[in-house]
Coordinates of C-alpha atoms and ligand atoms in Angstrom, one line a residue:
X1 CA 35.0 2.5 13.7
X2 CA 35.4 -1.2 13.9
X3 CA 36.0 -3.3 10.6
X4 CA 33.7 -6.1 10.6
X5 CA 35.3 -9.5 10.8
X6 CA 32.9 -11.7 9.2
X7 CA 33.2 -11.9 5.3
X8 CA 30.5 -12.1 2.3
X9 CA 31.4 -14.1 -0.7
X10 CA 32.3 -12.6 -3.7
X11 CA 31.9 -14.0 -7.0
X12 CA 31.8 -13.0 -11.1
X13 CA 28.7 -12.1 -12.5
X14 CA 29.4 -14.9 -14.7
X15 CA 29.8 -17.2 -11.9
X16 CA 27.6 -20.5 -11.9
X17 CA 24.1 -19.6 -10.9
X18 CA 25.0 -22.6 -8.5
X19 CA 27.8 -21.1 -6.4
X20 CA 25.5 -17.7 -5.8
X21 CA 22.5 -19.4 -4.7
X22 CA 24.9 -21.6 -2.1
X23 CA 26.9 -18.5 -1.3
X24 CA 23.3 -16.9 -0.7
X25 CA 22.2 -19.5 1.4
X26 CA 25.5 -20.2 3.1
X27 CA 25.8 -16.3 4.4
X28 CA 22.5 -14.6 3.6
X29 CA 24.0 -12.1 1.4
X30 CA 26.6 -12.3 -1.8
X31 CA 28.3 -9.9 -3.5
X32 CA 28.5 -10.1 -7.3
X33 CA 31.1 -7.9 -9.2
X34 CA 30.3 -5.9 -12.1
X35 CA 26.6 -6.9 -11.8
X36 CA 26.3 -3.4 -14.0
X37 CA 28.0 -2.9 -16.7
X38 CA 30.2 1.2 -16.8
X39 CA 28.1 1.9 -19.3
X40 CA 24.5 0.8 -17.9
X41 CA 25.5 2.2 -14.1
X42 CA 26.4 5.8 -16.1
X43 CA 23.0 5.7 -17.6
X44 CA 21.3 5.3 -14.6
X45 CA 24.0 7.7 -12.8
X46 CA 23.3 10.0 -15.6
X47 CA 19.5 9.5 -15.8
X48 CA 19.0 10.1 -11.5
X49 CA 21.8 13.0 -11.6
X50 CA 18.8 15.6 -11.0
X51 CA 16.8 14.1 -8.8
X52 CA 19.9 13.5 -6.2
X53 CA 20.1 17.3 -6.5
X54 CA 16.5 18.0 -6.1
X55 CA 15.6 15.6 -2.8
X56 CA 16.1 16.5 0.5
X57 CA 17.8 13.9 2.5
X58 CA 15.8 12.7 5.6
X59 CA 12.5 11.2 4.8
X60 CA 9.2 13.4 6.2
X61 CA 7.2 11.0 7.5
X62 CA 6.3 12.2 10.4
X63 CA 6.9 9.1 12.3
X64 CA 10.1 9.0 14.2
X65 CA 10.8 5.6 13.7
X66 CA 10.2 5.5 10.3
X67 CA 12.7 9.0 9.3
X68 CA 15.0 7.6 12.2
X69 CA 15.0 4.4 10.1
X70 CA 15.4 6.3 6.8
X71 CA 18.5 8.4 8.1
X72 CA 18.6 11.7 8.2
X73 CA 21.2 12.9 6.7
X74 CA 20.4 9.9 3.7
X75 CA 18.9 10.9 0.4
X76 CA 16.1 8.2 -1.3
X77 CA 14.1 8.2 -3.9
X78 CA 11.7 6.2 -5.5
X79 CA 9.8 5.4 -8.6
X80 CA 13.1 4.7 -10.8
X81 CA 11.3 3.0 -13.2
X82 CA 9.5 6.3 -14.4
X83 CA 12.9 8.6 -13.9
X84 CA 15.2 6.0 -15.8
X85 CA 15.0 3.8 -18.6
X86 CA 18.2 2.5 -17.9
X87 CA 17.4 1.8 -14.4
X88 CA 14.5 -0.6 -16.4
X89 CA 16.7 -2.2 -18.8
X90 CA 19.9 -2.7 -16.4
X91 CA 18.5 -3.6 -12.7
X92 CA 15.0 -4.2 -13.2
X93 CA 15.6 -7.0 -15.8
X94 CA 19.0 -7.5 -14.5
X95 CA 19.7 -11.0 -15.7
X96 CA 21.8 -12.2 -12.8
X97 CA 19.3 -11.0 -10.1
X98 CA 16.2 -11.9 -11.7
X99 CA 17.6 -15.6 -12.5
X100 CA 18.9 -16.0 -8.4
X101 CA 15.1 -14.1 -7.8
X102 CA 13.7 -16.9 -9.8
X103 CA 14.9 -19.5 -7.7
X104 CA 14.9 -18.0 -4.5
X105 CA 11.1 -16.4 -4.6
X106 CA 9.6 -19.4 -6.8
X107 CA 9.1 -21.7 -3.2
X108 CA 6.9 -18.8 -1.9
X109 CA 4.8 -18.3 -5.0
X110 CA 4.2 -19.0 -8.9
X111 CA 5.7 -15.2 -9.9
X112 CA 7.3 -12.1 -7.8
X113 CA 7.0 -8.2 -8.6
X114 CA 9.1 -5.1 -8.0
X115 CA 9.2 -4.3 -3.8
X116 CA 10.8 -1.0 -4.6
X117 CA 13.6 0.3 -6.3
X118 CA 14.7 3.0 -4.2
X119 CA 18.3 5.4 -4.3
X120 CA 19.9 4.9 -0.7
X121 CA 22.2 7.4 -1.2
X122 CA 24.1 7.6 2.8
X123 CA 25.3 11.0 4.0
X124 CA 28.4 12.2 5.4
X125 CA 28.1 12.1 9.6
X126 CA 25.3 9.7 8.8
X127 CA 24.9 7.1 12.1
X128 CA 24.6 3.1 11.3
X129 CA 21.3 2.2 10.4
X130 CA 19.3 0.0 13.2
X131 CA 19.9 -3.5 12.1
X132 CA 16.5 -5.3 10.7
X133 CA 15.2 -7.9 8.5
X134 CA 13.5 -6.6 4.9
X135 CA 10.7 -9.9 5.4
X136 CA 9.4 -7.8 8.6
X137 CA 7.7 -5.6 6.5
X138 CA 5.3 -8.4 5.7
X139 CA 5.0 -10.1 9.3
X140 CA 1.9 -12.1 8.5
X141 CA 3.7 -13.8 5.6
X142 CA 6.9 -14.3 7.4
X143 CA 7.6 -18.3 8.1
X144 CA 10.4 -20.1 8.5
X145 CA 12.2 -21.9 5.6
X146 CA 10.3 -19.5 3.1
X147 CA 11.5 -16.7 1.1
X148 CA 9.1 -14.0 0.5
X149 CA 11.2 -11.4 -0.6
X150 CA 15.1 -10.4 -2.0
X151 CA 17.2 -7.3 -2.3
X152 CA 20.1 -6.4 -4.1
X153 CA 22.1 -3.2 -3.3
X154 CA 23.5 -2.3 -6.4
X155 CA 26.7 0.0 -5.7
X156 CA 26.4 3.6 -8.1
X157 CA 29.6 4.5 -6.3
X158 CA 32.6 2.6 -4.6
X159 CA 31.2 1.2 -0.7
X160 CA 33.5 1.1 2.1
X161 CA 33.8 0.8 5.4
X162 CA 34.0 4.6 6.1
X163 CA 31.8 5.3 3.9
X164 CA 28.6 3.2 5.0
X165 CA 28.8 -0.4 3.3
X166 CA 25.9 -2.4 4.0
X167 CA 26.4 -4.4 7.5
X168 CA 25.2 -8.0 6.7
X169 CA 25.0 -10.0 10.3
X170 CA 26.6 -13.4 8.2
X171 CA 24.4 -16.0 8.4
X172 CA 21.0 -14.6 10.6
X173 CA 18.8 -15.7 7.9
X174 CA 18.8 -19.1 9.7
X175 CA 18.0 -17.3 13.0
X176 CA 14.3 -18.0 14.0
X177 CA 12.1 -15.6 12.3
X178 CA 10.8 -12.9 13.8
X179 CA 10.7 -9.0 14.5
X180 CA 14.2 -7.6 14.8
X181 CA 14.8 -3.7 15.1
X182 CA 18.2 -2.8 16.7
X183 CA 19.6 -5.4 17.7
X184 CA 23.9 -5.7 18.8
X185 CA 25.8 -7.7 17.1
X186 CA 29.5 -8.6 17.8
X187 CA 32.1 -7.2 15.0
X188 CA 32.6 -11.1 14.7
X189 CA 29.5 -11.6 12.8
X190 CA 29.4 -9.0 10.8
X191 CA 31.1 -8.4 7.3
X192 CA 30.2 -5.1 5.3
X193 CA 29.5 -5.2 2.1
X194 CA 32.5 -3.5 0.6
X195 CA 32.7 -3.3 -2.9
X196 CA 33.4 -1.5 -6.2
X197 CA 31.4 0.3 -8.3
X198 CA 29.0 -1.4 -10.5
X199 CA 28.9 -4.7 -7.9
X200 CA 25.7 -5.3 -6.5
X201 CA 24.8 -7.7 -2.8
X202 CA 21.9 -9.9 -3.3
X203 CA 20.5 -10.5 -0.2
X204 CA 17.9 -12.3 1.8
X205 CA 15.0 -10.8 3.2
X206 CA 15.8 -12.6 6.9
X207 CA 19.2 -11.6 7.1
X208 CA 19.6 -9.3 9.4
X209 CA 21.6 -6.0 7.9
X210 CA 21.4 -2.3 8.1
X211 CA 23.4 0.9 6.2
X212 CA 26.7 1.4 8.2
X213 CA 27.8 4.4 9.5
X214 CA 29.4 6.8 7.3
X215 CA 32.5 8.9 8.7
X216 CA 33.5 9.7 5.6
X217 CA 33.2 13.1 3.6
X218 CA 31.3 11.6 0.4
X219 CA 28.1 10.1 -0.2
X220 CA 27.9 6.5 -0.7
X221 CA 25.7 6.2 -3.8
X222 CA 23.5 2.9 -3.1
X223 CA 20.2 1.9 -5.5
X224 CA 18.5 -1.2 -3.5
X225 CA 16.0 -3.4 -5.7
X226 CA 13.9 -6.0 -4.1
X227 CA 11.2 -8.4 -5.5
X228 CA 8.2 -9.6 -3.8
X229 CA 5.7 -12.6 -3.9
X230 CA 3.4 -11.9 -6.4
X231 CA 0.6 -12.7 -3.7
X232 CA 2.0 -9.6 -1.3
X233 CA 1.0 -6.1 -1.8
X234 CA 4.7 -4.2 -2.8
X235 CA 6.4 -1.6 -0.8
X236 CA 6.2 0.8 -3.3
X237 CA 2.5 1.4 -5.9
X238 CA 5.2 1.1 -9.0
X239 CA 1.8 1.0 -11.2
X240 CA 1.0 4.5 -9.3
X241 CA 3.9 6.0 -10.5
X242 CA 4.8 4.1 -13.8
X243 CA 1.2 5.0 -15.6
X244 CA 0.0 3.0 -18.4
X245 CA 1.7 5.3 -21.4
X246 CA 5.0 4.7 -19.9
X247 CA 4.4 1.1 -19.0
X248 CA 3.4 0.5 -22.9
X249 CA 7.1 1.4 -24.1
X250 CA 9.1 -1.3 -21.7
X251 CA 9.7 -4.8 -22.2
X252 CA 6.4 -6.7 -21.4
X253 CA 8.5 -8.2 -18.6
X254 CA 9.5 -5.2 -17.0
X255 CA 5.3 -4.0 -17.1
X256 CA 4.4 -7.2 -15.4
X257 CA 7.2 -6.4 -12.2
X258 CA 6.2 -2.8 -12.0
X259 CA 2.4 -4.1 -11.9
X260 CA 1.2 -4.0 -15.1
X261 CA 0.4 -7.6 -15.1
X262 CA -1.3 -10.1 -13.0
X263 CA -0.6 -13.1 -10.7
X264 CA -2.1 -17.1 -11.4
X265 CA -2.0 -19.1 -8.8
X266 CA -0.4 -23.0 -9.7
X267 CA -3.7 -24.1 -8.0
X268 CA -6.1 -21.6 -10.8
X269 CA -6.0 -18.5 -8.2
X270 CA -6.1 -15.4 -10.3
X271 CA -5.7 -12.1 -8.5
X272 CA -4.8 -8.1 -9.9
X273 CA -7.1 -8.6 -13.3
X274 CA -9.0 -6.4 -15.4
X275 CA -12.0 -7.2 -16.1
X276 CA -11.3 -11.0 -15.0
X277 CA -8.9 -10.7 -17.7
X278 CA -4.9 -10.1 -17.4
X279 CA -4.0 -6.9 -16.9
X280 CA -1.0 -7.7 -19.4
X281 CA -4.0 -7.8 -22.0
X282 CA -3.9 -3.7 -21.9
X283 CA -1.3 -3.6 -24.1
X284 CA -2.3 -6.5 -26.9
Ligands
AKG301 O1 21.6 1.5 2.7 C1 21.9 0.3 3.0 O2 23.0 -0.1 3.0 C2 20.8 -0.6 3.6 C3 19.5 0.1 3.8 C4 18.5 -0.8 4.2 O3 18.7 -1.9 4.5 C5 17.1 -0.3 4.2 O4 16.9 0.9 4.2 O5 16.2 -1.2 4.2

């Protein structure tokens, strides 16, 4: 396998919100040690322990792209919001990434909510991932120069090289927009997103990245959270999953990201209501 050459920036979690966002913008992706705490990455270790047993990796689609895509020796898993508390407290409202989402998604639009929060959990023998942009998802939204959405891959277990590390192509985020599924890309370019436990990459949703392969005999334990303009229908139904008795026992922020809240416009726009009210007004 060849080591990338390229390099991501790392930095403190306490680093100035400054020097992220440039490293961010400089390289399209930024790793940030310790982003979890040992104690908050157990919990959620400890809280999605049964549900790594219980899925099947390979995702049954039905749509070869999509389970080639997925990986098929790769285990995922969504709706951590409704399987871990900890996962709510400690990534959802993780301060660092929700201050960097803050700045990054504000330019889009007046508030953002939870894309997905899914385990990425990459399988021994597992190939490289096709290399891709997360912002393709939405391609009527896409534009140059504006940031609809952002990712962080929060490492549950060491990433290496052998092991599958996210491969981050430095720098494509400045690459015209557009569709990109597969592409090459010279070892040059790319860094991999090696890093210890508890770290996390934030990352832009038009740098171009995929899972590496993994030739090693371990699982590399990956949970990715991404945000979305609030004017773009999510990935994942969080409000689906996360029903209104469970929403009522998080923080009122955390219910507005997984849905349970709704999105004003600066220019008086107000879309997801109840009743033409806030849906945030269910739990007054
Ligand atoms: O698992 C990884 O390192 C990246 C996966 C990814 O980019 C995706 O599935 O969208």
């Amino acid at each position: 396998m060849m080591r990338g050459m390229a390099e991501l920036q790392v930095l403190d979690r306490d680093a100035p919100l400054a020097d992220i966002l440039a490293a961010l913008e400089a390289d399209g992706g930024v790793i940030v040690r310790d982003l979890l705490s040992d104690d908050a990455r157990r919990a959620i270790v400890d809280d999605l322990a049964d549900d790594l047993e219980a899925f099947a990796p390979g995702s049954k689609s039905g749509m070869d792209l999509w389970e080639t895509f997925h990986g098929r020796n790769t285990v995922r898993f969504c709706g951590l919001a409704a399987r871990s508390r900890a996962f709510v407290d400690h990534a959802l409202l993780n301060p660092v990434f929700t201050t960097v989402t803050d700045e990054v998604l504000r330019g889009a639009g007046a508030d953002y909510w939870l894309n997905t929060g899914q385990v990425m959990a990459v399988g021994p023998g597992e190939p490289a991932q096709y290399l891709h942009r997360d912002e393709n998802n939405w391609p009527e939204a896409v534009a140059d120069g504006r940031e609809i959405t952002i990712s962080c891959m929060f490492a549950l277990s060491d990433f290496t090289v052998a092991n599958g590390a996210t491969a981050v192509v430095v720098g494509s985020q400045r690459r015209p927009s557009g569709l990109v599924r597969g592409i090459e890309a010279s070892p040059d370019e790319i860094a991999y997103a090696e890093m210890p436990a508890g770290s996390g990459m934030i990352y832009s949703g038009k740098v171009i990245h995929g899972a590496g392969e993994n030739t090693s005999d371990n699982f590399r334990y990956g949970m990715h959270v991404s945000f979305v303009t609030g004017w773009l229908r999510p990935e994942e139904a969080s409000p689906l999953v996360v029903d209104r008795s469970m929403a009522a026992a998080l923080p009122e922020r955390a219910r507005q990201l997984l849905g349970w809240g709704s999105y004003h416009t600066e220019g008086g726009g107000r879309t997801w209501l109840v009743d033409f009210e806030d849906a945030s007004h269910l739990f007054d």
